[in-house]
CSV table of C-alpha atoms and ligand atoms in Angstrom, one decimal:
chain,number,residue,atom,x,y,z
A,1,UNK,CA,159.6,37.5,130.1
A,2,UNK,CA,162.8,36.4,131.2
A,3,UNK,CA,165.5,33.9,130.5
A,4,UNK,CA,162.9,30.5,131.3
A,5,UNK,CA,160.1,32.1,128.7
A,6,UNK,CA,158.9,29.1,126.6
A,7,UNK,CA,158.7,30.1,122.6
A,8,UNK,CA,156.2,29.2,121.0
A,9,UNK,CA,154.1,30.3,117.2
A,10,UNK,CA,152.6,30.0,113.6
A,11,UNK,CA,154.7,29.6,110.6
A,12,UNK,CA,153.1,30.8,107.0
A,13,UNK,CA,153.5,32.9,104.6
A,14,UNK,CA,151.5,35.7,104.7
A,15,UNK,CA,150.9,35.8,108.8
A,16,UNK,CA,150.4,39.2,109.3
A,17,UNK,CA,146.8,39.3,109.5
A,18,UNK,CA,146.7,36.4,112.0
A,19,UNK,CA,144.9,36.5,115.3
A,20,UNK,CA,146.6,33.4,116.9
A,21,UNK,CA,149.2,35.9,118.8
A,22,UNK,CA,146.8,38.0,120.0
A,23,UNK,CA,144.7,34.7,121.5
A,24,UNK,CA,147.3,32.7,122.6
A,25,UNK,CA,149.1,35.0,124.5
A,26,UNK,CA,146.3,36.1,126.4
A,27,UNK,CA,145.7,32.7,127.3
A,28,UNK,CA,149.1,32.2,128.6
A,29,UNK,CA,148.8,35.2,130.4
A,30,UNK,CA,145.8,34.1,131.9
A,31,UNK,CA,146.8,30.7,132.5
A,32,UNK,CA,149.9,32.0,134.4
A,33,UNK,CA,152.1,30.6,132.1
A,34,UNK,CA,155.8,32.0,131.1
A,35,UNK,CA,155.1,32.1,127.8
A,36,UNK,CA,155.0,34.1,124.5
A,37,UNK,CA,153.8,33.1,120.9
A,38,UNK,CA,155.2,35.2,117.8
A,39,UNK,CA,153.9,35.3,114.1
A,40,UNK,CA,156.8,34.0,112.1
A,41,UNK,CA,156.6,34.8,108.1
A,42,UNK,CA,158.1,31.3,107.1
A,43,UNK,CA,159.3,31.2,103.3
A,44,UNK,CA,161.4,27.9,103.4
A,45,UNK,CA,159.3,25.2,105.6
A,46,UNK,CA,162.3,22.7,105.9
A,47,UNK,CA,164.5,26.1,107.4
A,48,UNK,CA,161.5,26.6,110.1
A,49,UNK,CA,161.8,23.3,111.3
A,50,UNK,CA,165.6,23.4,111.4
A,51,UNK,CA,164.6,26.7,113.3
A,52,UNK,CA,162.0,24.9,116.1
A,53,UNK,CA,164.7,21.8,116.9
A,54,UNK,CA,167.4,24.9,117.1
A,55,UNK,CA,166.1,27.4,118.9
A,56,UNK,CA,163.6,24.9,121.3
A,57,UNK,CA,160.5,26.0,120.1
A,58,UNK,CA,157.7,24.6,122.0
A,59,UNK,CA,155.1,24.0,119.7
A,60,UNK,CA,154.0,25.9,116.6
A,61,UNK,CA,150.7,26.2,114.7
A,62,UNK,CA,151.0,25.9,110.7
A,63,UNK,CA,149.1,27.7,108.0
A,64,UNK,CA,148.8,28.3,104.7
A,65,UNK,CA,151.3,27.4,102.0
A,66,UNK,CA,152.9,24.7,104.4
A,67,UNK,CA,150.2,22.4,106.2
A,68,UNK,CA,151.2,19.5,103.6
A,69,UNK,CA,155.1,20.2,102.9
A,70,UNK,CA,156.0,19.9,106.8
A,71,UNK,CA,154.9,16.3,106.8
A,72,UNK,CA,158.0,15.5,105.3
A,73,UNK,CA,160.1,17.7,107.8
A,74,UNK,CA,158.8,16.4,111.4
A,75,UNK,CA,159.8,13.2,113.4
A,76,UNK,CA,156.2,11.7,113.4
A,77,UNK,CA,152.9,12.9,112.5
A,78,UNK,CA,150.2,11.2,114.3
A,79,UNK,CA,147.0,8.8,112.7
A,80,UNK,CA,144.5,11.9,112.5
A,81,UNK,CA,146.4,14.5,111.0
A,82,UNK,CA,148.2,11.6,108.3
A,83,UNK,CA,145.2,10.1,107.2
A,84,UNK,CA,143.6,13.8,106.4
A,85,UNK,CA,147.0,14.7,104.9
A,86,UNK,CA,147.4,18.3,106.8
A,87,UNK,CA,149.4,19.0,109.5
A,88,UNK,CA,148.6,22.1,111.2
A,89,UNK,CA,150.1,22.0,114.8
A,90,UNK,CA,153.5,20.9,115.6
A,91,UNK,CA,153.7,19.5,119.0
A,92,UNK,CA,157.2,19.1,121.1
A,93,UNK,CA,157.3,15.4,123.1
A,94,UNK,CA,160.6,14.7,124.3
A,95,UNK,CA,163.1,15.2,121.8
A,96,UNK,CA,160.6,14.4,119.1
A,97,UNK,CA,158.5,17.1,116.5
A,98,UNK,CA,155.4,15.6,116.1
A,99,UNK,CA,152.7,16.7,113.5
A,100,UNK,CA,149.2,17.0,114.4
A,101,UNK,CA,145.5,18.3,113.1
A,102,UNK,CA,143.0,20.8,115.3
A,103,UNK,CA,141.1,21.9,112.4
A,104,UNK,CA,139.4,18.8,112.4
A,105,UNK,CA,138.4,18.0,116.3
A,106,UNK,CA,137.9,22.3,116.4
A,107,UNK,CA,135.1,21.6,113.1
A,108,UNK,CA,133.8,18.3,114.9
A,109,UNK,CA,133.0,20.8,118.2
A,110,UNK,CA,131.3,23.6,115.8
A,111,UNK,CA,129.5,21.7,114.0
A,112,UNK,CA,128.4,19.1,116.9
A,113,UNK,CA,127.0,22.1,118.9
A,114,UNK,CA,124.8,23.0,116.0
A,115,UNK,CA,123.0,19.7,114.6
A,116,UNK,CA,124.1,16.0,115.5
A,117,UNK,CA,126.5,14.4,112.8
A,118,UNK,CA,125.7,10.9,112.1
A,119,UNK,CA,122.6,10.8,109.4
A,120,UNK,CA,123.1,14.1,108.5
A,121,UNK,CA,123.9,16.0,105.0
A,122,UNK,CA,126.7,18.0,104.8
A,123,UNK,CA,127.9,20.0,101.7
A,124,UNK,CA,131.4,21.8,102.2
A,125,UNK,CA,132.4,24.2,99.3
A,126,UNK,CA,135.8,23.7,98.9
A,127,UNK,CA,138.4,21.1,98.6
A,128,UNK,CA,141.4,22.5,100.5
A,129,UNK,CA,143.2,21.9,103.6
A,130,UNK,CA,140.5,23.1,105.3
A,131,UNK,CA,137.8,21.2,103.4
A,132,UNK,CA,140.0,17.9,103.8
A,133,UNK,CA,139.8,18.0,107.9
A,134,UNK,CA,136.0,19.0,107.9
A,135,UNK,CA,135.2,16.1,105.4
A,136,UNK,CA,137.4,13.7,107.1
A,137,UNK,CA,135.6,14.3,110.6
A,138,UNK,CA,132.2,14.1,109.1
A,139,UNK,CA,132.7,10.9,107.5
A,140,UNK,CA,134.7,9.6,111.0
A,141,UNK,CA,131.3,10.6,112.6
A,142,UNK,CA,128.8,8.9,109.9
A,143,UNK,CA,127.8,11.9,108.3
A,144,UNK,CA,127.3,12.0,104.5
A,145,UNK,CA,129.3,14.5,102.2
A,146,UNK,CA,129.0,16.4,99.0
A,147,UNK,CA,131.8,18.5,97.7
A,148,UNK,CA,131.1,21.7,95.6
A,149,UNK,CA,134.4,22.8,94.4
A,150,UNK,CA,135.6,25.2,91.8
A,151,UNK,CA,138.4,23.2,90.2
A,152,UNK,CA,136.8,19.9,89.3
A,153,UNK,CA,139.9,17.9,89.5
A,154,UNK,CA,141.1,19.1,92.9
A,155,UNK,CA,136.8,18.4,94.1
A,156,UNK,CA,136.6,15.1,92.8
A,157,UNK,CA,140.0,13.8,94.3
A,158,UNK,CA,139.1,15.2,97.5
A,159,UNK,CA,135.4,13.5,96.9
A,160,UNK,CA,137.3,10.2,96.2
A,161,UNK,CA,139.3,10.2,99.1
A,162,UNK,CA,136.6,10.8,101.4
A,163,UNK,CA,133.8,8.5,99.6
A,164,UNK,CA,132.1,11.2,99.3
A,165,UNK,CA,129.8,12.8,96.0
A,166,UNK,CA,131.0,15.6,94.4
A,167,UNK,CA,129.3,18.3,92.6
A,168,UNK,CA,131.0,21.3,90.1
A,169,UNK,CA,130.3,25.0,91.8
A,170,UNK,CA,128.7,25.8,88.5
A,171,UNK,CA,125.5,23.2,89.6
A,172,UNK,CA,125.5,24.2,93.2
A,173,UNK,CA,121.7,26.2,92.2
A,174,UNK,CA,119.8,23.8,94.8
A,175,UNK,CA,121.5,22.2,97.5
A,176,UNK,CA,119.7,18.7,99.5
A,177,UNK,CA,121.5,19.1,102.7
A,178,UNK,CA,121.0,19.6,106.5
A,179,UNK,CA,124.2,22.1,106.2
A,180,UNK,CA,126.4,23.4,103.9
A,181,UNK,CA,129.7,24.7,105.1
A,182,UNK,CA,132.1,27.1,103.2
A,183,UNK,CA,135.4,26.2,103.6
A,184,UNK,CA,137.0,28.7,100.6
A,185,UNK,CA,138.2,32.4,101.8
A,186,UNK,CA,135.7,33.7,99.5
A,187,UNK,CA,134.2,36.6,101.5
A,188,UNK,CA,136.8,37.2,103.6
A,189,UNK,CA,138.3,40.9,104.2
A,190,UNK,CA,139.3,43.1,102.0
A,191,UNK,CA,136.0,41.3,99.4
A,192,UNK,CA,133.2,40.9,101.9
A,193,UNK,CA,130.8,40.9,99.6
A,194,UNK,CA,131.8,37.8,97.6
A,195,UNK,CA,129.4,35.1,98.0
A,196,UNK,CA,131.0,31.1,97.6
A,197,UNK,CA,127.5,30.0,96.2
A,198,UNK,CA,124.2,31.5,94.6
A,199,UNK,CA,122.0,32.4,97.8
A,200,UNK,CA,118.9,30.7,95.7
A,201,UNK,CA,121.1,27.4,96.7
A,202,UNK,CA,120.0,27.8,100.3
A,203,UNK,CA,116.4,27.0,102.2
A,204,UNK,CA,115.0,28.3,104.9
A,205,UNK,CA,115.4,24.7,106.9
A,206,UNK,CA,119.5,24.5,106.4
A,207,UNK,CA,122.4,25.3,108.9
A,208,UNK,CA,124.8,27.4,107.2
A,209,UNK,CA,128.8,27.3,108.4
A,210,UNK,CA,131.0,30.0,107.3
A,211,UNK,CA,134.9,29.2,108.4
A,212,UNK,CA,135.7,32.3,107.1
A,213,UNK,CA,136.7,34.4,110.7
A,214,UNK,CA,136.9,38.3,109.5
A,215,UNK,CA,134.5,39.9,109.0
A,216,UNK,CA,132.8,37.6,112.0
A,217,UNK,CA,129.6,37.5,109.8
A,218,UNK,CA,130.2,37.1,106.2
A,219,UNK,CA,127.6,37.8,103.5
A,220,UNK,CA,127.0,34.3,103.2
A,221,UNK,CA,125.5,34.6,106.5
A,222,UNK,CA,123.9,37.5,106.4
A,223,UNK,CA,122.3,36.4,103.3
A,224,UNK,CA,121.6,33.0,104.5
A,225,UNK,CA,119.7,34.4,108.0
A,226,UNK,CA,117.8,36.9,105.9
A,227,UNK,CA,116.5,33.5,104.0
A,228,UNK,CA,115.5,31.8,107.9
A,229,UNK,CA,119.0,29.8,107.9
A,230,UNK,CA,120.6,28.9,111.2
A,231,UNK,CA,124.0,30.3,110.8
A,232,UNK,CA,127.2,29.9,112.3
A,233,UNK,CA,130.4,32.0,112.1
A,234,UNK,CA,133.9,30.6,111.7
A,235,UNK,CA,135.0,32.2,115.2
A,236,UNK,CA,134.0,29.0,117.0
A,237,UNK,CA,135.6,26.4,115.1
A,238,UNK,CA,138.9,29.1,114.9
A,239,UNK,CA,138.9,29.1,118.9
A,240,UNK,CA,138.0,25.0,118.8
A,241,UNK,CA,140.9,24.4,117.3
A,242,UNK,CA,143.4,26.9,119.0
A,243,UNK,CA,142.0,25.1,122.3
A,244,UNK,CA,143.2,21.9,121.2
A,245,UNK,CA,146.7,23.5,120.8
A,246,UNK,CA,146.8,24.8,123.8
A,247,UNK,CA,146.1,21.4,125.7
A,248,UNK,CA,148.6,19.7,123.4
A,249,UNK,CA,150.8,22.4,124.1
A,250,UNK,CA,150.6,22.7,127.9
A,251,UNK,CA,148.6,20.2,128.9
A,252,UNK,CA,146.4,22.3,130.2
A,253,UNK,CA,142.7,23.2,129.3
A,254,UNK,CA,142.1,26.3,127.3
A,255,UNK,CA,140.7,29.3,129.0
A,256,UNK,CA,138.3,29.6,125.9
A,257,UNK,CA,136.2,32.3,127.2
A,258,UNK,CA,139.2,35.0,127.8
A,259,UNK,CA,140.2,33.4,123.9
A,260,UNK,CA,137.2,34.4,122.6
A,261,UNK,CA,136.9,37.6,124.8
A,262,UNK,CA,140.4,39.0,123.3
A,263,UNK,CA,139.4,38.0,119.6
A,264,UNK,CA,135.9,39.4,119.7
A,265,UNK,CA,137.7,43.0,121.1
A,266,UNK,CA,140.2,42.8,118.2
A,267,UNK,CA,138.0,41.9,115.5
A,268,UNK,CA,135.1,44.3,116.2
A,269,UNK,CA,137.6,47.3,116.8
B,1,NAP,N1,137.9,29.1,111.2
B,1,NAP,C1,139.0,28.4,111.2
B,1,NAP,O1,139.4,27.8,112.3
B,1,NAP,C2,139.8,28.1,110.0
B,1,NAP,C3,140.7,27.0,109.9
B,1,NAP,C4,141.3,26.7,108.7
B,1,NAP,C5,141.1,27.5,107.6
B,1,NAP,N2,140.3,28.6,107.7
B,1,NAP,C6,140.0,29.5,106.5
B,1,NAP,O2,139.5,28.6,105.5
B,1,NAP,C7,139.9,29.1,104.2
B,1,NAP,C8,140.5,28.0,103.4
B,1,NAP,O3,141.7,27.5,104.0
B,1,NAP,P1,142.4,26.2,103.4
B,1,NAP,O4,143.6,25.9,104.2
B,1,NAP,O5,141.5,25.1,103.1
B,1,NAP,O6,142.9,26.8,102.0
B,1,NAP,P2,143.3,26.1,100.6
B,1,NAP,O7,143.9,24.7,100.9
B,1,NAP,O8,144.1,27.1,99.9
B,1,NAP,O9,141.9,25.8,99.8
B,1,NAP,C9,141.1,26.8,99.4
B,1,NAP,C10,139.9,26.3,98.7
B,1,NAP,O10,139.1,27.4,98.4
B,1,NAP,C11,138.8,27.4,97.0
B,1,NAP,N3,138.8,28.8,96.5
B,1,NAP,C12,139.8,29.7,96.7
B,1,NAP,N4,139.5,30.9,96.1
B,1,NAP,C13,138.3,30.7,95.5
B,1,NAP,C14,137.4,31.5,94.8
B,1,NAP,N5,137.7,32.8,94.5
B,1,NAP,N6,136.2,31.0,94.3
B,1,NAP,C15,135.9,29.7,94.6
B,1,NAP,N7,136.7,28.9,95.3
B,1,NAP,C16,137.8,29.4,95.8
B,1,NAP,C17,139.9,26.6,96.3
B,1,NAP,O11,139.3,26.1,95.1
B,1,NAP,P3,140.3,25.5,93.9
B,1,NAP,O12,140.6,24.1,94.3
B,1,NAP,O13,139.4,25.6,92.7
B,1,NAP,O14,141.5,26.4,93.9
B,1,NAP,C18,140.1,25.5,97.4
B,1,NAP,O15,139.2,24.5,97.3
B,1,NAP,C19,140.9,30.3,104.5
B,1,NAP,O16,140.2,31.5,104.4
B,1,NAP,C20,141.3,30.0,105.9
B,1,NAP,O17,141.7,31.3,106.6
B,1,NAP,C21,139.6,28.9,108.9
């Protein structure tokens, strides 16, 4: 480091557990890039953006509480990430803070390696930030969409806004779909063994997407391969996304194999 060292880093509150550090500053390493990326616990989002315009930030990732409030708070936010209604990368053009969505071209890549979109039957459990860029890309793409939530109101507006169907968690027992992807931290570390839905809900014929990161294979999908489910872990579309980032960032691609090399090490230590 020295006195041209670019800043750059992810604003949320809690961010201590976050592996973006760890990824992106391999990459810049790797990349040869005079860079570094910091976690920065962000209470007040209006104060971290007042922070990036004073300080020069390059470009930031956002998490949770504050993918909706920066909207507000930024110069521009582009079509994608306004139309969703989650901004989760702040990008640096010119003078200019503008907001912008991986989560949902990171999902598209994930998902798109596993079956073809368009035709296809998705259900995502959940209605969150999360849920809101996976829907939105489906739909973009022709697929159909069912959302399982847990709050009713907060399932059916997010069904609404995507013309999608929407079905309460309590009558998720059997599940008509090519895929179902979970999109609520249920099973995450410290409560691996949480499951989002009953595993009767599943058949043997059904891709099963978990964006849930840590542990790497959540009892969803250990349950779900033990039933002769395809499975995929939330790693990819986490390192997806962070590739988009990176190109917006640096205009650059992503070295996503020393991405993926760095948070496999970390996660499995
Ligand atoms: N792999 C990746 O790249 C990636 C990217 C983004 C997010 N994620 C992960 O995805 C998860 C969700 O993120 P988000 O931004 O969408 O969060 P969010 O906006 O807070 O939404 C969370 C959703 O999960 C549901 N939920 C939470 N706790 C639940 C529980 N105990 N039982 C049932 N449903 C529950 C909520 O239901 P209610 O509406 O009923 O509250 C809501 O629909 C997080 O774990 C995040 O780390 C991963």
């Amino acid at each position: 480091m020295d006195a041209s060292t670019q800043l750059y880093g992810v604003f949320g509150n809690p961010v201590g557990h976050s592996m973006s550090p760890v990824l992106f500053n391999q990459a810049f390493l790797d990349q040869g890039i005079n860079a570094v990326y910091l976690a920065f616990p962000v209470m007040d989002i209006r104060q971290g953006v007042a922070a990036i315009r004073a300080l020069g930030i390059r470009g930031v990732s956002v998490t949770i509480p504050h993918k909706t409030d920066i909207m507000d708070c930024l110069d521009d936010v582009d079509d994608l990430a306004r139309r969703i209604g989650a901004v989760n990368t702040v990008v640096r053009v010119q003078d200019r803070l503008v907001g912008r969505n991986s989560d949902c071209p990171g999902a598209m890549q994930a998902i798109s390696e596993a079956i073809p979109i368009s035709g296809k039957r998705f259900a995502i459990i959940g209605a969150g930030g999360a849920a809101r860029a996976i829907g939105f890309g489906l739909k973009q793409q022709n697929g159909q969409v069912i959302i399982i939530n847990r709050s009713p109101e907060r399932g059916e507006q997010l069904a609404d806004a995507l013309n999608a169907d929407f079905m309460p968690i309590a009558d998720a027992k059997s599940l008509a779909c090519d895929m179902v992807i979970n999109t609520t931290p249920v099973g995450m570390t410290p409560l691996v063994s949480a499951m989002p839905i009953p595993i009767e809900a599943l058949d043997s014929g059904m891709t099963v997407m978990d964006i849930v990161y840590h542990p790497l294979e959540t009892e969803l999908l250990k349950q779900a391969a033990r039933r002769g489910c395809r499975v995929i872990g939330g790693l990819a579309m986490f390192l997806y996304q962070a590739a988009c980032q990176f190109e917006w960032w640096t205009g650059k691609p992503a070295p996503v194999d020393v991405m993926k090399q760095i948070v496999l090490e970390r996660l499995t230590s």
